[in-house]
PDB file of C-alpha atoms in Angstrom:
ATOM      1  CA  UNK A1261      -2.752  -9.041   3.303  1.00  0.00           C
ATOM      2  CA  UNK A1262      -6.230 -10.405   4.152  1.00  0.00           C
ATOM      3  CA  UNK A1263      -6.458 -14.143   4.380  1.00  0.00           C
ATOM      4  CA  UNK A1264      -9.307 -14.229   1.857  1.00  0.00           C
ATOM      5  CA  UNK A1265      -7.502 -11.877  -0.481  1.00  0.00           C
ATOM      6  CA  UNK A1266      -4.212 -13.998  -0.305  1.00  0.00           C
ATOM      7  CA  UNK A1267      -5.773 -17.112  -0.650  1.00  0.00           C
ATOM      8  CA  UNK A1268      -7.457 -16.187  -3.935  1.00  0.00           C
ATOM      9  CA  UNK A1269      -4.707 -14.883  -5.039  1.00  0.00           C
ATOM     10  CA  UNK A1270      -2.662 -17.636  -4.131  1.00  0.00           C
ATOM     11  CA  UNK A1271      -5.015 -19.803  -6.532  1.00  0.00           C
ATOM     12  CA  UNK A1272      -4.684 -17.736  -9.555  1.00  0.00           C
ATOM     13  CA  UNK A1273      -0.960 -17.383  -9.611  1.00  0.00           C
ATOM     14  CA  UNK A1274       1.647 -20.225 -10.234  1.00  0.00           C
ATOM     15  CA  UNK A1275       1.895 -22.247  -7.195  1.00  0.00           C
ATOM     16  CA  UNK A1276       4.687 -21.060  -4.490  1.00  0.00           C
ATOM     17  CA  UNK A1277       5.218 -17.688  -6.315  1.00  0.00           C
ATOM     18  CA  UNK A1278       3.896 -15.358  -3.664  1.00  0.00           C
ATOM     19  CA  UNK A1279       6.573 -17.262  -0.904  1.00  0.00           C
ATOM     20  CA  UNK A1280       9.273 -15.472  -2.951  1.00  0.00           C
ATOM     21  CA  UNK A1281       7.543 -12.260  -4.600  1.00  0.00           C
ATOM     22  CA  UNK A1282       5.023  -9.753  -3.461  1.00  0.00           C
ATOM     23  CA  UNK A1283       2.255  -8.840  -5.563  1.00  0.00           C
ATOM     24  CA  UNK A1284       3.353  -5.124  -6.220  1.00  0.00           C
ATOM     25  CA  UNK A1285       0.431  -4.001  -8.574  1.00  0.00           C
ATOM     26  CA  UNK A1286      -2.279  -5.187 -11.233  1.00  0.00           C
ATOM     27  CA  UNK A1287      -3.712  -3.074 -13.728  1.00  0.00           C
ATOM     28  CA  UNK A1288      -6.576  -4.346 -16.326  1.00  0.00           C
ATOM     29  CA  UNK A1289      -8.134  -2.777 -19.759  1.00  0.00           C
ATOM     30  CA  UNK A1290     -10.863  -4.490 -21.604  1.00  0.00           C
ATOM     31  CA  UNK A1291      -8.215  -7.125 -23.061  1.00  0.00           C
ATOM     32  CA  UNK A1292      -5.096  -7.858 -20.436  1.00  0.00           C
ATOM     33  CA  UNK A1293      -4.301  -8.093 -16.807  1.00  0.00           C
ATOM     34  CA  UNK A1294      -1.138  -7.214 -15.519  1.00  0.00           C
ATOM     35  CA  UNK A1295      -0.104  -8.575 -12.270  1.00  0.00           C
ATOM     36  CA  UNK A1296       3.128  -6.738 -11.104  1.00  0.00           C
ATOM     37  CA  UNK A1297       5.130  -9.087  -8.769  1.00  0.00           C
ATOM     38  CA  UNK A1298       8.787  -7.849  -7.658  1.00  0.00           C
ATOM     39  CA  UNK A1299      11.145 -10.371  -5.665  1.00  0.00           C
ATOM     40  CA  UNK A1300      11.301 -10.249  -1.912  1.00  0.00           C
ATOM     41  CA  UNK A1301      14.661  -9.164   0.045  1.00  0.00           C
ATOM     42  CA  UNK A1302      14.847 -12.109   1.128  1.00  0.00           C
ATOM     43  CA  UNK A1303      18.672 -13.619   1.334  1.00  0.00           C
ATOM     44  CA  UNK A1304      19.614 -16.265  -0.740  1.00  0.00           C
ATOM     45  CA  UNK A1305      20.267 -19.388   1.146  1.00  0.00           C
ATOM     46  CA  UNK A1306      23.838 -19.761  -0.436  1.00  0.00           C
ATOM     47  CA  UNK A1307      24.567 -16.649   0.614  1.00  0.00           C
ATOM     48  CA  UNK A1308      23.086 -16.450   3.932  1.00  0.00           C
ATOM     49  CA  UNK A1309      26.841 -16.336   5.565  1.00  0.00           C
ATOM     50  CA  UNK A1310      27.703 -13.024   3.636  1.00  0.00           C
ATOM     51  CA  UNK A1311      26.950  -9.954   4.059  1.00  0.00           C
ATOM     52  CA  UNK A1312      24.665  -8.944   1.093  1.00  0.00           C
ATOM     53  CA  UNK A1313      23.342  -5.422  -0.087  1.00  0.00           C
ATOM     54  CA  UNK A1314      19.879  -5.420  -2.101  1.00  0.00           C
ATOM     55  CA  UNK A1315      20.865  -4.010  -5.483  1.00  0.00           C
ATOM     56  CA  UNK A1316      17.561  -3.236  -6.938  1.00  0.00           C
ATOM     57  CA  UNK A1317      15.809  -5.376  -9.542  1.00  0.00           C
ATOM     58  CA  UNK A1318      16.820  -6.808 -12.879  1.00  0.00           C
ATOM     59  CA  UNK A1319      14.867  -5.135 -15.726  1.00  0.00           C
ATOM     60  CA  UNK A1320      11.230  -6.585 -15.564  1.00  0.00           C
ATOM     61  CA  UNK A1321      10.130  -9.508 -17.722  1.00  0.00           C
ATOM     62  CA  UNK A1322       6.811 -10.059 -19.181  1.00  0.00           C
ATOM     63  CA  UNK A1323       5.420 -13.919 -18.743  1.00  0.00           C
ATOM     64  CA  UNK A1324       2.207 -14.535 -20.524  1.00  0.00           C
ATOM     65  CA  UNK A1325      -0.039 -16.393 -18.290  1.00  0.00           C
ATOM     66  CA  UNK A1326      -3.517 -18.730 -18.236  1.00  0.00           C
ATOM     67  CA  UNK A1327      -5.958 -16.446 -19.282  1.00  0.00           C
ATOM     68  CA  UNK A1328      -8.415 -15.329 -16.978  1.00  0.00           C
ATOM     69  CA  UNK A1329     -12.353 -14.586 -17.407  1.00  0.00           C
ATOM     70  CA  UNK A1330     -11.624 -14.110 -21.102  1.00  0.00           C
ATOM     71  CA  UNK A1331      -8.845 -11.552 -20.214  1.00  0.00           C
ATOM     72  CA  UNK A1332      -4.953 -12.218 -21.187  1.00  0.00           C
ATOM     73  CA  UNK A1333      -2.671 -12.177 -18.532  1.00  0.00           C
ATOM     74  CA  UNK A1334       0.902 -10.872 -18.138  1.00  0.00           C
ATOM     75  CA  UNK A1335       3.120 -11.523 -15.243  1.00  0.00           C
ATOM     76  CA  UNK A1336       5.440  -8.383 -14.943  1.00  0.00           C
ATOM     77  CA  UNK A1337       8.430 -10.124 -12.670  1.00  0.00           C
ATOM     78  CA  UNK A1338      11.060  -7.912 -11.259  1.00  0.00           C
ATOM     79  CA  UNK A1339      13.253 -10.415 -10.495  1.00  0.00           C
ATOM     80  CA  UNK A1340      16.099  -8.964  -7.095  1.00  0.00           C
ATOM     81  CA  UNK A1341      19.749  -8.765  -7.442  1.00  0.00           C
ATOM     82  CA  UNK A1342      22.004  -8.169  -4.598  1.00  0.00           C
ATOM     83  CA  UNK A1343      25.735  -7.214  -3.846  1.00  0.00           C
ATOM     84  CA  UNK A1344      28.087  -9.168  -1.861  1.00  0.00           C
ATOM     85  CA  UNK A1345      29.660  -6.562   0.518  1.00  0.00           C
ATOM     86  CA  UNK A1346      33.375  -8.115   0.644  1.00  0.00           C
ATOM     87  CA  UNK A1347      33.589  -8.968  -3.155  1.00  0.00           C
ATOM     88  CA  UNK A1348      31.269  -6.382  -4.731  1.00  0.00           C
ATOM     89  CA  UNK A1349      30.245  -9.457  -7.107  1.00  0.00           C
ATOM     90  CA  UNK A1350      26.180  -8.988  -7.933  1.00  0.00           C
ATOM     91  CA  UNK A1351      24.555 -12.393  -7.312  1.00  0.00           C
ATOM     92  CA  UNK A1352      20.464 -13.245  -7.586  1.00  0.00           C
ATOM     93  CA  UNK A1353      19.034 -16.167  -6.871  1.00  0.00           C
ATOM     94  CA  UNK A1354      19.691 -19.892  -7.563  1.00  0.00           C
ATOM     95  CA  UNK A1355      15.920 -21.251  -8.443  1.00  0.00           C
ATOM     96  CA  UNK A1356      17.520 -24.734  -9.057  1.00  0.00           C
ATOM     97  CA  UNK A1357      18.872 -24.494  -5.569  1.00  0.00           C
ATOM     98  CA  UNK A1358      15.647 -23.465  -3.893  1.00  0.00           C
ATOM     99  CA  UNK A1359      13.883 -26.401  -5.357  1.00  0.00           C
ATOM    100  CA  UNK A1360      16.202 -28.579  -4.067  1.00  0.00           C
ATOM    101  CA  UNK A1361      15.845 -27.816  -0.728  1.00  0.00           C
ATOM    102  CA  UNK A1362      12.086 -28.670  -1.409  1.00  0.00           C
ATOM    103  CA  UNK A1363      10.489 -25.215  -0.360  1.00  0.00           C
ATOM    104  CA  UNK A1364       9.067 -24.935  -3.826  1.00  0.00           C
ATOM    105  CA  UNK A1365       7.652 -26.708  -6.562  1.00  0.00           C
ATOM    106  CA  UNK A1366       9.724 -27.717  -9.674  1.00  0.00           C
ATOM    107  CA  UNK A1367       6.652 -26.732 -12.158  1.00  0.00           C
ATOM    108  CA  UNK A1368       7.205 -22.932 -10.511  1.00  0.00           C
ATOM    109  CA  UNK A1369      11.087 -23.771 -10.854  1.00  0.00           C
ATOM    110  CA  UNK A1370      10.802 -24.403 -14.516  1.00  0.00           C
ATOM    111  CA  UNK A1371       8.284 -21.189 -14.775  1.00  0.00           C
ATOM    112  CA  UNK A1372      11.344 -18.984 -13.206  1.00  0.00           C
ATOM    113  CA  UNK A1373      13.904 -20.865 -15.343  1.00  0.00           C
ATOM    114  CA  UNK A1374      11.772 -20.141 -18.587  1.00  0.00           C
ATOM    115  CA  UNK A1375      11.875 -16.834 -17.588  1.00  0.00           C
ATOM    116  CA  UNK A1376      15.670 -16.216 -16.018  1.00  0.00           C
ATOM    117  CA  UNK A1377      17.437 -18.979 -17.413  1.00  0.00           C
TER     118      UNK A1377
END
């Protein structure tokens, strides 16, 4: 993605969302945005000694967000699930974890745990 683009895009989403999801989509009428985001295949930390098999994406949940230029906006969040290979037990990710190791912040913690928890 183009510096410029992510940078702006950075600035209208909650802060350290696009470290953990890529922008998949947007659509806009004369009312709402949309912003599509689905969770990257990225490993959870807790599980990063396992051998783990993306299982797709929970069913998507819509977040109303801070309006922008007089439009409403939705964040559509697929959020990832994956499969531990030995155990077959489906796991996602631990957002209380992450912020603990200090890679994101706890506002976008309590956004995700609003949303998942």
């Amino acid at each position: 993605m183009d510096q410029n683009y992510r940078q702006l895009i950075q600035l209208m989403l909650p802060e350290g969302i696009l470290e953990y999801f890529e922008l998949a989509n947007t659509t806009k009428d004369s009312k709402e945005i949309n912003i599509f985001l689905e969770e990257k295949n990225i490993v959870p930390e807790e599980y990063k000694d396992q051998s783990l098999h993306s299982k797709s994406f929970l069913p998507e949940i819509q977040v109303q967000d801070i309006p922008i230029r007089g439009h409403k906006v939705a964040l559509c969040i697929k959020h990832r699930r994956w499969e531990v290979q030995s155990t077959g037990e489906i796991v996602t990710r631990n957002w209380t974890l992450v912020r603990s190791g200090a890679r994101i912040t706890t506002e976008f913690v309590l956004f995700l745990k609003g949303i998942f928890g």
